[in-house]
Amino acid sequence: RLVIDPKARTLESTRLSDRTSEFPRVAPADDARAHRVIYQVEHGTDEARRRGPPDVLVRLDVESGARDAYAFARHEWPSEGVFVPRAGSEHDGWLVSLVYDGASRTSAWWIFDAGRLAAGPIARAHLGDMGFPTPTTYSPLSRDLYEEGLMLPCVRIQRDFTDLADV
């Protein structure tokens, strides 16, 4: 954590965790202001750090050190959590993260209660490879992933910079 005091012309650095982390965010009401809570993604284990992107979504109280975290499955990787306040509140709301699922090769918006990350997502909104028939829209009547859009599997179309004829 970096604390900048422009009047004193000082910069204070404090380590908040022993884990590697990325994309720390605060509630929009706290942008560029003193804040108590940050949301970030981090590597849950050394093995996770060696194999790829962060795999844990964290709510961290920077004053007390209290943590609330959700650890994703081995094949799921979250983006940074974006805080969305409830109507009429600056610090009560949801945390939204775009999560890639390597097992199904799909992505979805995962929505968490920002005060209870460990409880897991309260909703998921899947993203199709090709959206609803009207560009940039989704149908509110979709009952499953396949009604939202066309799902395309990964297909190798080249090998050694040469097109594969059987594709």
Short mmCIF file of C-alpha atoms in Angstrom, two decimals:
data_model
loop_
_atom_site.label_atom_id
_atom_site.label_comp_id
_atom_site.label_asym_id
_atom_site.label_seq_id
_atom_site.Cartn_x
_atom_site.Cartn_y
_atom_site.Cartn_z
CA ARG A 1 0.00 0.00 0.00
CA LEU A 2 1.32 3.40 -0.91
CA VAL A 3 0.28 6.49 1.02
CA ILE A 4 1.18 9.79 -0.58
CA ASP A 5 1.23 13.01 1.46
CA PRO A 6 1.63 15.85 -1.06
CA LYS A 7 2.00 18.51 1.65
CA ALA A 8 4.79 16.68 3.45
CA ARG A 9 6.17 15.44 0.10
CA THR A 10 6.39 11.87 1.44
CA LEU A 11 5.58 8.41 0.15
CA GLU A 12 4.98 5.59 2.63
CA SER A 13 4.99 1.95 1.53
CA THR A 14 3.40 -0.82 3.60
CA ARG A 15 3.22 -4.52 2.71
CA LEU A 16 -0.32 -5.78 3.27
CA SER A 17 0.06 -9.44 2.30
CA ASP A 18 2.66 -12.13 1.74
CA ARG A 19 0.83 -13.21 -1.40
CA THR A 20 1.30 -11.75 -4.86
CA SER A 21 -1.70 -9.66 -5.84
CA GLU A 22 -2.96 -7.58 -8.73
CA PHE A 23 -5.56 -5.01 -9.65
CA PRO A 24 -6.43 -3.49 -6.25
CA ARG A 25 -9.66 -1.49 -6.41
CA VAL A 26 -11.70 0.59 -3.97
CA ALA A 27 -15.35 1.56 -3.90
CA PRO A 28 -16.02 4.35 -6.43
CA ALA A 29 -16.82 6.77 -3.57
CA ASP A 30 -13.26 6.20 -2.31
CA ASP A 31 -11.34 6.78 -5.55
CA ALA A 32 -8.32 9.00 -4.81
CA ARG A 33 -9.37 9.30 -1.14
CA ALA A 34 -8.48 7.70 2.15
CA HIS A 35 -10.10 4.26 2.28
CA ARG A 36 -10.33 1.27 4.56
CA VAL A 37 -11.26 -1.56 2.17
CA ILE A 38 -9.65 -2.74 -1.06
CA TYR A 39 -10.69 -5.52 -3.42
CA GLN A 40 -8.02 -7.42 -5.34
CA VAL A 41 -7.11 -10.75 -6.91
CA GLU A 42 -4.17 -12.77 -5.65
CA HIS A 43 -2.45 -16.13 -5.95
CA GLY A 44 -3.75 -18.46 -3.26
CA THR A 45 -0.67 -20.71 -3.26
CA ASP A 46 2.88 -20.78 -4.59
CA GLU A 47 1.77 -23.47 -7.05
CA ALA A 48 -0.98 -21.16 -8.36
CA ARG A 49 1.56 -18.33 -8.71
CA ARG A 50 3.86 -20.56 -10.78
CA ARG A 51 1.13 -21.81 -13.11
CA GLY A 52 -0.62 -18.61 -14.06
CA PRO A 53 -3.06 -15.84 -13.23
CA PRO A 54 -4.41 -15.09 -9.74
CA ASP A 55 -7.07 -17.48 -8.44
CA VAL A 56 -8.48 -15.77 -5.32
CA LEU A 57 -10.77 -12.73 -5.03
CA VAL A 58 -10.11 -10.79 -1.80
CA ARG A 59 -11.72 -8.07 0.31
CA LEU A 60 -8.99 -6.63 2.55
CA ASP A 61 -9.46 -4.19 5.43
CA VAL A 62 -6.18 -2.25 5.18
CA GLU A 63 -6.41 -1.00 8.78
CA SER A 64 -7.20 -4.22 10.66
CA GLY A 65 -5.80 -6.71 8.15
CA ALA A 66 -9.11 -8.64 8.17
CA ARG A 67 -9.62 -10.64 4.98
CA ASP A 68 -12.62 -12.16 3.27
CA ALA A 69 -11.77 -14.27 0.24
CA TYR A 70 -13.20 -16.61 -2.36
CA ALA A 71 -10.84 -19.21 -3.85
CA PHE A 72 -11.74 -20.29 -7.38
CA ALA A 73 -11.40 -23.82 -8.75
CA ARG A 74 -8.11 -24.74 -10.41
CA HIS A 75 -9.54 -24.06 -13.88
CA GLU A 76 -11.16 -20.67 -13.07
CA TRP A 77 -9.40 -17.30 -13.22
CA PRO A 78 -11.00 -14.04 -12.08
CA SER A 79 -10.33 -10.52 -13.28
CA GLU A 80 -10.22 -7.66 -10.78
CA GLY A 81 -13.34 -7.21 -8.69
CA VAL A 82 -15.31 -4.07 -9.44
CA PHE A 83 -17.41 -2.74 -6.56
CA VAL A 84 -21.01 -1.77 -7.45
CA PRO A 85 -22.80 0.09 -4.63
CA ARG A 86 -26.39 -0.69 -3.69
CA ALA A 87 -28.81 2.18 -4.24
CA GLY A 88 -28.38 4.77 -1.50
CA SER A 89 -25.13 3.30 -0.17
CA GLU A 90 -21.47 4.02 -0.85
CA HIS A 91 -19.94 0.97 0.87
CA ASP A 92 -22.59 -1.76 0.77
CA GLY A 93 -23.01 -3.56 -2.51
CA TRP A 94 -21.74 -6.19 -4.89
CA LEU A 95 -18.39 -7.18 -6.32
CA VAL A 96 -18.41 -8.14 -10.01
CA SER A 97 -15.60 -10.11 -11.66
CA LEU A 98 -15.27 -11.49 -15.18
CA VAL A 99 -14.19 -15.12 -14.67
CA TYR A 100 -12.68 -17.36 -17.33
CA ASP A 101 -13.47 -21.06 -17.00
CA GLY A 102 -10.67 -23.05 -18.62
CA ALA A 103 -12.64 -26.32 -18.43
CA SER A 104 -15.56 -25.07 -20.55
CA ARG A 105 -13.58 -22.31 -22.29
CA THR A 106 -16.28 -19.79 -21.45
CA SER A 107 -16.44 -16.57 -19.46
CA ALA A 108 -19.11 -15.26 -17.13
CA TRP A 109 -19.70 -12.26 -14.89
CA TRP A 110 -19.69 -13.55 -11.30
CA ILE A 111 -21.54 -11.38 -8.80
CA PHE A 112 -20.69 -11.56 -5.08
CA ASP A 113 -22.11 -9.86 -1.99
CA ALA A 114 -19.13 -7.55 -1.37
CA GLY A 115 -19.33 -8.11 2.39
CA ARG A 116 -19.41 -11.93 2.11
CA LEU A 117 -17.01 -13.09 -0.60
CA ALA A 118 -16.27 -16.43 1.07
CA ALA A 119 -19.96 -17.38 0.67
CA GLY A 120 -19.39 -17.58 -3.09
CA PRO A 121 -21.18 -15.93 -5.98
CA ILE A 122 -24.84 -15.01 -5.66
CA ALA A 123 -25.28 -14.92 -9.45
CA ARG A 124 -23.48 -15.63 -12.72
CA ALA A 125 -24.15 -14.09 -16.11
CA HIS A 126 -22.66 -16.17 -18.91
CA LEU A 127 -21.18 -14.65 -22.04
CA GLY A 128 -21.65 -16.37 -25.39
CA ASP A 129 -19.03 -16.33 -28.11
CA MET A 130 -21.59 -14.81 -30.45
CA GLY A 131 -24.31 -12.83 -28.77
CA PHE A 132 -28.03 -12.68 -29.19
CA PRO A 133 -29.34 -12.00 -32.74
CA THR A 134 -29.36 -8.26 -32.05
CA PRO A 135 -25.70 -7.15 -31.80
CA THR A 136 -24.43 -6.25 -28.30
CA THR A 137 -27.56 -7.55 -26.56
CA TYR A 138 -28.69 -10.60 -24.58
CA SER A 139 -32.20 -11.89 -24.11
CA PRO A 140 -33.60 -11.60 -20.59
CA LEU A 141 -35.65 -14.74 -21.40
CA SER A 142 -32.62 -17.01 -21.88
CA ARG A 143 -32.81 -20.01 -19.57
CA ASP A 144 -29.33 -21.39 -20.18
CA LEU A 145 -25.97 -20.60 -21.74
CA TYR A 146 -26.88 -21.96 -25.17
CA GLU A 147 -29.93 -19.72 -25.52
CA GLU A 148 -27.71 -16.67 -24.97
CA GLY A 149 -25.60 -17.20 -28.06
CA LEU A 150 -23.57 -19.55 -30.19
CA MET A 151 -20.79 -21.32 -28.30
CA LEU A 152 -17.76 -22.10 -30.46
CA PRO A 153 -15.20 -24.72 -29.42
CA CYS A 154 -11.50 -24.00 -29.87
CA VAL A 155 -10.32 -25.31 -33.22
CA ARG A 156 -6.73 -25.38 -34.48
CA ILE A 157 -6.64 -23.77 -37.92
CA GLN A 158 -2.85 -23.58 -38.39
CA ARG A 159 0.23 -25.60 -37.52
CA ASP A 160 3.71 -24.07 -37.96
CA PHE A 161 2.15 -21.04 -39.71
CA THR A 162 0.48 -23.25 -42.33
CA ASP A 163 -3.31 -23.52 -42.71
CA LEU A 164 -4.74 -26.95 -41.94
CA ALA A 165 -6.66 -28.24 -44.98
CA ASP A 166 -9.15 -30.38 -43.03
CA VAL A 167 -10.67 -27.50 -41.10
#
